[in-house]
Coordinates of C-alpha atoms in Angstrom, one line a residue:
M1 CA 138.7 23.2 -44.0
S2 CA 137.8 26.9 -44.0
D3 CA 138.8 27.3 -47.7
L4 CA 135.6 29.0 -48.6
F5 CA 134.8 31.9 -50.9
Q6 CA 132.9 34.8 -49.5
D7 CA 131.9 35.7 -53.0
D8 CA 130.7 33.4 -55.8
P9 CA 133.5 30.9 -56.4
L10 CA 132.5 30.6 -60.0
T11 CA 133.3 34.2 -60.7
N12 CA 136.3 34.6 -58.4
Q13 CA 138.5 31.8 -59.5
S14 CA 141.5 33.1 -61.4
A15 CA 142.3 31.9 -64.9
S16 CA 145.4 30.2 -63.6
R17 CA 143.6 28.1 -61.1
E18 CA 140.9 27.2 -63.7
E19 CA 143.7 26.0 -66.0
T20 CA 145.5 24.0 -63.3
L21 CA 142.5 22.4 -61.6
R22 CA 140.8 19.7 -63.7
D23 CA 137.0 19.3 -63.5
D24 CA 137.6 15.9 -61.9
A25 CA 139.9 17.3 -59.2
P26 CA 138.7 16.8 -55.6
L27 CA 136.0 19.2 -54.6
A28 CA 138.0 20.5 -51.7
D29 CA 140.9 21.5 -54.0
R30 CA 138.5 23.2 -56.5
L31 CA 137.1 25.3 -53.6
R32 CA 140.4 26.5 -52.2
P33 CA 140.5 30.3 -51.8
N34 CA 142.7 32.5 -54.0
N35 CA 143.4 35.1 -51.3
L36 CA 143.2 35.5 -47.6
S37 CA 140.0 37.6 -47.8
Q38 CA 138.2 34.5 -49.2
V39 CA 139.0 32.3 -46.2
I40 CA 135.9 31.8 -44.2
G41 CA 135.7 31.0 -40.5
Q42 CA 139.0 32.6 -39.5
D43 CA 138.3 36.3 -39.7
H44 CA 139.8 36.8 -36.2
I45 CA 143.3 36.1 -37.7
T46 CA 142.9 36.9 -41.5
G47 CA 140.9 40.2 -41.1
K48 CA 142.6 43.5 -41.2
D49 CA 142.8 43.6 -37.4
G50 CA 143.9 40.0 -37.1
S51 CA 147.5 39.0 -36.5
I52 CA 148.0 37.5 -40.1
G53 CA 146.1 40.4 -41.6
R54 CA 148.4 42.9 -40.0
M55 CA 151.5 41.0 -41.1
V56 CA 150.4 40.9 -44.7
A57 CA 149.5 44.6 -44.6
A58 CA 152.9 45.4 -43.3
G59 CA 154.6 43.1 -45.8
K60 CA 156.6 41.6 -43.0
L61 CA 155.9 37.9 -42.1
S62 CA 157.4 36.4 -38.9
S63 CA 157.6 32.7 -38.2
I64 CA 154.3 31.3 -37.0
I65 CA 152.6 28.1 -35.7
L66 CA 149.1 27.5 -37.0
W67 CA 147.3 25.5 -34.3
G68 CA 143.8 24.3 -35.0
P69 CA 141.5 21.3 -35.6
P70 CA 141.6 19.3 -38.9
G71 CA 140.1 20.9 -41.9
T72 CA 140.1 24.5 -40.8
G73 CA 142.4 25.9 -43.5
K74 CA 145.9 25.8 -42.1
T75 CA 147.5 24.6 -45.4
S76 CA 145.6 27.1 -47.5
I77 CA 146.5 30.0 -45.2
A78 CA 150.2 29.1 -45.5
R79 CA 150.1 28.9 -49.3
L80 CA 148.2 32.2 -49.5
L81 CA 150.7 33.9 -47.1
A82 CA 153.5 33.0 -49.5
A83 CA 151.6 34.4 -52.5
E84 CA 150.5 37.6 -50.8
T85 CA 154.0 38.4 -49.4
N86 CA 155.8 37.3 -52.6
M87 CA 157.8 34.5 -51.0
H88 CA 159.0 31.2 -52.4
Y89 CA 156.7 28.5 -51.1
K90 CA 158.3 25.3 -49.9
P91 CA 155.8 22.7 -48.4
L92 CA 156.9 19.7 -46.3
S93 CA 155.0 17.1 -44.3
A94 CA 156.5 15.9 -41.1
V95 CA 154.7 12.6 -41.7
F96 CA 156.6 11.8 -44.9
S97 CA 159.8 13.9 -44.4
G98 CA 163.1 13.3 -42.6
V99 CA 166.4 14.9 -42.0
T100 CA 167.4 14.5 -45.6
D101 CA 164.3 16.4 -46.8
L102 CA 164.9 19.2 -44.3
K103 CA 168.5 19.6 -45.6
K104 CA 167.3 19.8 -49.2
A105 CA 164.7 22.4 -48.2
F106 CA 167.2 24.5 -46.4
G107 CA 169.6 24.2 -49.3
E108 CA 166.9 25.3 -51.7
A109 CA 166.1 28.2 -49.5
E110 CA 169.7 29.3 -49.5
K111 CA 169.8 29.3 -53.3
V112 CA 166.5 31.2 -53.5
A113 CA 167.9 33.8 -51.0
Q114 CA 170.8 34.5 -53.5
T115 CA 168.1 35.8 -55.9
G116 CA 166.9 38.2 -53.3
K117 CA 163.7 36.3 -52.5
K118 CA 162.7 34.8 -49.2
T119 CA 161.3 31.3 -48.6
L120 CA 158.2 30.4 -46.6
L121 CA 158.8 26.9 -45.3
F122 CA 155.5 25.3 -44.5
V123 CA 155.7 22.2 -42.3
D124 CA 152.4 20.3 -41.9
E125 CA 152.0 18.2 -38.8
I126 CA 155.1 19.8 -37.4
H127 CA 154.6 18.2 -34.0
R128 CA 155.5 14.9 -35.5
F129 CA 159.2 16.0 -35.8
N130 CA 161.3 14.9 -32.9
K131 CA 163.3 17.3 -30.7
A132 CA 166.5 17.0 -32.7
Q133 CA 164.6 17.7 -36.0
Q134 CA 162.8 20.7 -34.4
D135 CA 166.2 22.0 -33.2
G136 CA 167.4 21.8 -36.8
F137 CA 165.1 24.6 -37.8
L138 CA 166.6 27.1 -35.3
P139 CA 169.7 28.4 -37.1
F140 CA 167.9 28.8 -40.5
V141 CA 165.0 30.7 -38.8
E142 CA 167.4 32.9 -36.8
Q143 CA 169.5 33.7 -40.0
G144 CA 166.3 34.5 -41.9
I145 CA 167.0 31.9 -44.6
V146 CA 163.4 30.6 -44.0
T147 CA 160.3 31.9 -42.5
L148 CA 158.7 29.0 -40.8
V149 CA 155.0 28.3 -40.9
G150 CA 154.2 25.2 -39.0
A151 CA 150.7 23.6 -38.8
T152 CA 149.6 21.3 -35.9
T153 CA 146.4 19.9 -34.5
E154 CA 148.2 19.3 -31.1
N155 CA 148.8 21.8 -28.3
P156 CA 152.2 23.4 -29.2
S157 CA 153.0 23.8 -25.5
F158 CA 153.2 20.1 -25.2
E159 CA 154.5 19.0 -28.6
L160 CA 157.0 21.7 -29.7
N161 CA 160.4 22.7 -28.2
A162 CA 160.5 25.8 -26.1
A163 CA 163.3 27.1 -28.2
L164 CA 161.3 26.8 -31.3
L165 CA 158.1 28.3 -29.7
S166 CA 160.1 31.3 -28.5
R167 CA 160.9 32.1 -32.1
A168 CA 157.4 31.7 -33.5
Q169 CA 154.0 33.2 -32.8
V170 CA 151.3 30.7 -32.1
I171 CA 148.1 31.5 -34.0
I172 CA 144.9 29.6 -33.1
L173 CA 142.4 28.7 -35.8
N174 CA 138.8 28.2 -34.8
R175 CA 136.8 25.1 -35.3
L176 CA 134.4 25.8 -38.1
D177 CA 130.9 26.5 -36.8
H178 CA 127.6 25.5 -38.3
Q179 CA 127.2 28.7 -40.4
A180 CA 130.7 28.4 -41.9
L181 CA 130.1 24.7 -42.9
E182 CA 126.7 25.7 -44.4
D183 CA 128.4 28.4 -46.4
L184 CA 130.9 25.8 -47.6
L185 CA 128.1 23.5 -48.9
L186 CA 126.5 26.5 -50.7
R187 CA 129.7 27.2 -52.4
A188 CA 130.0 23.6 -53.5
E189 CA 126.4 23.6 -54.8
T190 CA 127.1 26.9 -56.7
L191 CA 130.3 25.5 -58.3
L192 CA 128.6 22.3 -59.4
Q193 CA 125.3 23.9 -60.2
R194 CA 123.5 21.2 -58.3
Q195 CA 121.8 21.0 -54.9
L196 CA 122.5 18.2 -52.4
P197 CA 119.7 15.7 -52.3
L198 CA 119.0 16.3 -48.6
T199 CA 116.1 17.4 -46.5
D200 CA 116.8 20.3 -44.2
E201 CA 117.1 17.9 -41.3
A202 CA 119.5 15.6 -43.1
R203 CA 121.6 18.6 -44.2
N204 CA 121.9 19.8 -40.6
A205 CA 122.8 16.2 -39.5
M206 CA 125.6 16.0 -42.1
I207 CA 127.0 19.4 -41.0
A208 CA 126.9 18.2 -37.4
S209 CA 128.6 15.0 -38.3
A210 CA 131.5 16.9 -39.8
D211 CA 132.5 18.1 -36.3
G212 CA 133.9 21.4 -37.6
D213 CA 136.0 19.8 -40.3
G214 CA 135.3 21.4 -43.7
R215 CA 137.4 19.0 -45.6
F216 CA 135.5 16.0 -44.3
L217 CA 132.2 17.8 -45.1
L218 CA 133.2 18.4 -48.7
N219 CA 134.3 14.8 -49.1
Q220 CA 130.9 13.7 -47.9
A221 CA 129.2 16.1 -50.2
E222 CA 131.3 14.9 -53.1
T223 CA 130.1 11.4 -52.4
L224 CA 126.5 12.5 -52.6
F225 CA 127.2 14.5 -55.8
S226 CA 128.8 11.4 -57.4
V227 CA 125.6 9.4 -57.5
Q228 CA 122.1 9.8 -58.9
I229 CA 119.6 10.1 -56.0
D230 CA 116.0 10.6 -57.1
T231 CA 114.4 11.5 -53.8
L232 CA 115.6 13.7 -50.9
L233 CA 117.4 11.8 -48.2
D234 CA 116.2 12.2 -44.6
P235 CA 118.6 11.7 -41.7
A236 CA 118.0 8.0 -41.6
G237 CA 118.5 7.7 -45.3
L238 CA 121.7 9.7 -45.1
A239 CA 123.0 7.5 -42.2
K240 CA 122.5 4.5 -44.4
F241 CA 124.2 6.1 -47.4
L242 CA 127.2 7.6 -45.6
Q243 CA 129.2 6.0 -42.9
R244 CA 128.9 8.0 -39.7
R245 CA 132.1 9.8 -38.7
V246 CA 133.7 9.0 -35.4
A247 CA 134.3 12.1 -33.3
V248 CA 137.8 13.5 -33.4
Y249 CA 139.5 12.4 -30.2
D250 CA 143.1 11.5 -29.6
K251 CA 143.3 9.7 -26.3
S252 CA 146.9 10.7 -25.9
G253 CA 146.6 14.2 -27.1
D254 CA 145.2 17.6 -26.1
G255 CA 141.6 16.6 -26.7
H256 CA 142.0 13.9 -24.1
Y257 CA 143.0 16.4 -21.4
N258 CA 140.5 19.0 -22.4
L259 CA 137.5 16.6 -22.1
I260 CA 138.6 15.1 -18.8
S261 CA 139.1 18.6 -17.5
A262 CA 135.6 19.5 -18.7
L263 CA 134.1 16.5 -16.9
H264 CA 136.0 17.2 -13.7
K265 CA 135.0 20.9 -13.6
S266 CA 131.4 20.1 -14.5
M267 CA 131.1 17.7 -11.5
R268 CA 132.9 20.2 -9.3
G269 CA 130.4 22.9 -10.4
S270 CA 127.5 20.6 -9.5
D271 CA 126.2 20.5 -13.1
P272 CA 125.2 16.8 -13.6
Q273 CA 123.8 17.5 -17.1
A274 CA 127.0 18.9 -18.4
A275 CA 129.0 16.2 -16.6
L276 CA 126.9 13.6 -18.4
Y277 CA 127.6 15.2 -21.7
W278 CA 131.4 15.3 -21.3
L279 CA 131.4 11.7 -19.9
A280 CA 129.4 10.6 -23.0
R281 CA 131.8 12.5 -25.3
M282 CA 134.7 10.5 -24.0
L283 CA 133.1 7.1 -23.9
V284 CA 131.4 7.4 -27.3
A285 CA 134.8 8.5 -28.8
G286 CA 136.5 5.4 -27.4
E287 CA 138.1 6.5 -24.2
E288 CA 139.1 3.7 -21.9
P289 CA 136.2 3.5 -19.3
L290 CA 138.6 2.6 -16.4
Y291 CA 140.6 5.8 -17.1
V292 CA 137.4 7.8 -16.6
L293 CA 136.5 5.9 -13.5
R294 CA 140.0 6.5 -12.0
R295 CA 139.4 10.2 -12.5
I296 CA 135.9 10.1 -10.9
V297 CA 137.3 8.1 -7.9
R298 CA 140.0 10.7 -7.5
F299 CA 137.2 13.4 -7.7
A300 CA 135.3 11.7 -4.9
S301 CA 138.2 12.4 -2.5
E302 CA 139.5 15.6 -3.9
D303 CA 136.3 17.6 -4.4
I304 CA 133.8 15.8 -2.1
G305 CA 135.8 14.1 0.6
M306 CA 134.2 14.0 4.0
A307 CA 131.3 16.2 2.9
D308 CA 129.8 12.9 1.6
P309 CA 132.1 10.0 2.5
N310 CA 129.7 7.7 0.6
A311 CA 130.9 9.2 -2.7
L312 CA 134.1 7.2 -2.6
T313 CA 132.1 4.0 -1.8
Q314 CA 129.8 4.7 -4.8
C315 CA 132.8 5.1 -7.1
I316 CA 134.6 2.0 -5.9
A317 CA 131.3 0.1 -6.4
A318 CA 131.1 1.4 -9.9
K319 CA 134.6 0.2 -10.6
E320 CA 133.7 -3.3 -9.3
A321 CA 130.5 -3.3 -11.4
Y322 CA 132.3 -2.3 -14.5
D323 CA 135.0 -5.0 -13.9
F324 CA 132.1 -7.6 -13.5
L325 CA 129.9 -6.5 -16.4
G326 CA 132.3 -4.9 -18.9
S327 CA 131.1 -2.7 -21.8
P328 CA 128.5 -1.6 -22.5
E329 CA 126.5 -2.8 -19.5
G330 CA 129.0 -1.7 -17.0
E331 CA 129.1 1.9 -18.3
L332 CA 125.8 2.5 -16.6
A333 CA 127.6 2.2 -13.3
I334 CA 130.1 4.8 -14.4
V335 CA 127.1 7.1 -15.2
Q336 CA 125.8 6.4 -11.7
A337 CA 129.1 7.4 -10.1
C338 CA 129.3 10.5 -12.2
L339 CA 125.8 11.6 -11.2
Y340 CA 126.4 10.9 -7.6
C341 CA 129.6 13.0 -7.5
A342 CA 128.0 15.8 -9.5
T343 CA 125.1 16.1 -7.1
A344 CA 127.0 15.5 -3.9
P345 CA 127.9 18.4 -1.5
K346 CA 131.4 19.6 -2.4
S347 CA 134.4 20.2 -0.2
N348 CA 138.1 20.3 -0.9
A349 CA 138.9 20.4 2.9
L350 CA 140.3 16.8 2.7
Y351 CA 142.5 17.7 -0.4
A352 CA 143.7 20.9 1.3
A353 CA 144.5 19.0 4.5
Q354 CA 146.6 16.4 2.5
K355 CA 148.6 19.2 0.8
S356 CA 149.3 21.2 3.9
S357 CA 150.1 18.1 6.1
F358 CA 152.5 16.6 3.5
K359 CA 154.2 20.0 3.2
S360 CA 154.6 20.2 7.0
A361 CA 155.9 16.6 7.1
K362 CA 158.6 17.4 4.6
E363 CA 159.6 20.5 6.6
T364 CA 159.6 18.8 10.1
G365 CA 160.6 15.2 9.1
S366 CA 163.2 14.8 11.9
L367 CA 160.9 15.4 14.8
I368 CA 160.0 12.3 16.9
P369 CA 156.7 11.7 18.6
P370 CA 156.3 12.6 22.3
S371 CA 157.5 9.9 24.6
N372 CA 154.1 9.1 26.0
I373 CA 152.9 7.7 22.6
L374 CA 156.2 5.9 21.7
N375 CA 155.9 2.2 21.3
A376 CA 157.6 0.2 24.1
P377 CA 157.9 -3.4 23.1
T378 CA 161.0 -4.1 25.4
Q379 CA 161.7 -3.5 29.1
L380 CA 164.7 -1.3 28.1
M381 CA 162.4 1.0 26.2
K382 CA 160.0 1.2 29.1
D383 CA 162.9 2.0 31.4
I384 CA 164.0 5.0 29.3
G385 CA 160.5 6.4 29.3
Y386 CA 158.9 5.1 26.1
G387 CA 155.1 5.1 26.6
K388 CA 155.3 6.6 30.1
D389 CA 152.1 8.4 31.2
Y390 CA 150.2 7.3 28.1
S391 CA 146.4 7.7 28.7
Y392 CA 144.3 4.9 27.3
D393 CA 141.3 6.9 25.9
H394 CA 138.8 4.2 26.4
N395 CA 139.4 4.3 30.2
E396 CA 138.9 8.1 30.4
D397 CA 135.7 9.9 31.0
D398 CA 133.9 10.6 27.7
G399 CA 136.4 8.2 26.0
F400 CA 138.7 11.1 25.5
S401 CA 142.1 11.8 27.2
G402 CA 143.0 15.1 25.6
D403 CA 146.7 14.1 25.5
N404 CA 149.3 15.9 23.4
Y405 CA 150.2 13.9 20.3
W406 CA 152.4 16.5 18.6
P407 CA 156.3 16.4 18.5
E408 CA 158.0 18.4 21.2
G409 CA 158.7 21.9 19.9
M410 CA 155.8 21.8 17.4
D411 CA 152.5 23.4 18.0
S412 CA 149.3 21.7 16.8
V413 CA 148.2 22.7 13.3
E414 CA 144.7 22.6 11.9
F415 CA 145.4 20.9 8.6
Y416 CA 141.8 19.7 8.2
Q417 CA 139.2 22.4 8.3
P418 CA 135.7 21.1 7.4
V419 CA 133.3 23.2 5.5
A420 CA 129.7 23.8 6.6
R421 CA 128.3 21.5 3.9
G422 CA 127.0 18.0 3.9
F423 CA 128.4 15.5 6.5
E424 CA 131.3 17.9 7.3
R425 CA 128.8 20.0 9.3
K426 CA 128.6 17.0 11.8
I427 CA 132.3 16.5 11.7
Q428 CA 132.8 20.1 12.7
E429 CA 130.5 19.6 15.6
R430 CA 132.6 16.7 16.7
L431 CA 135.8 18.7 16.4
D432 CA 134.3 21.5 18.4
Y433 CA 133.2 19.1 21.1
W434 CA 136.7 17.5 21.4
S435 CA 138.3 21.0 21.4
E436 CA 136.1 22.0 24.4
L437 CA 137.0 18.8 26.3
R438 CA 140.7 19.2 25.6
A439 CA 140.6 22.8 26.9
K440 CA 138.9 21.6 30.1
K441 CA 141.4 18.8 30.7
Q442 CA 144.4 21.1 30.1
S443 CA 143.1 23.9 32.3

């Protein structure tokens, strides 16, 4: 919730808001801004050079999708946009609304349009509407009956229809940083003319626990304000007084993919410390440990491969250990696999070989093996040449025949090209050795 006042909230609240908000109204409501300039933490969009700031200055608002974490001011920005562009404000929540509510909203907008006024239709949690409901917005947006402002915490690319996205500008709100949340607490203390009963360490801990969510922070502060506390609480005392907030993490949403991507790329970049952090972020937030292990097992082949073949063995062992021990004891094996992979030599030669060989197989799928390596289980097959002139490598000098194993009409292709790191250095030596032998035998 970035609904902060950059100036003293006690002197900036308009008379109308003082009249409509009771003293016992939730603290978050009492600290809502009165204009866009009072929104803190989102200057990149509300400032004069920001996308919203330019729209308001021009007096022309297009349909937009506000995408950002919880408690960053999406609802307040929508309400203020309507006020500052003199539009009728119609809010809906996709959680509680259906087709009937949408029809009523569009009907109301059509009546308002007859008076010469436009309607700003604000749809909170817009990603919760299904495809048909999202399609229902299109004709009313195209005709200009409503200007749509949708709010979502999920990645619009995944959750919203392409047709709807093409008609709206996606605007990204920032997660509130430490300073913005500190400013929010200061505004609350100014409004209530009281200081929070916290040591500096406890204050920082409470801000950190909010995880960028201003609304959550204000709710925690309001709980502290509601009781009489005679001594300042330290972090331990605060933890006892307030229930610790679980980190925001939707295992099926965008955060899920962002964190697993961060883990994968940290291991690929050989940064074991960062890899441990992202691994911990997922496991602490309740991610399924076996999902994380599956991704680390995949990493062992995709990004390490033959540069350290033991990486895959380590990962499979971690899976078996976790199956045997469960949580939390088995999570130590996951950490071991993560650290092994992050510190192992890296190579994507195996991954590249798989991609290129699969592509070639699709393109040349009708070619048959050369006759010398065809299986000949019957006399008839032997009579027509299956297996003729096959060289049994173990009977050859150096245990290597140098025969051709490629289909007739297809040249050999180097799908697998080892890198000069880790165990693949030795593999390259073997390949070079066999290449020299093959050239001698074919000369």
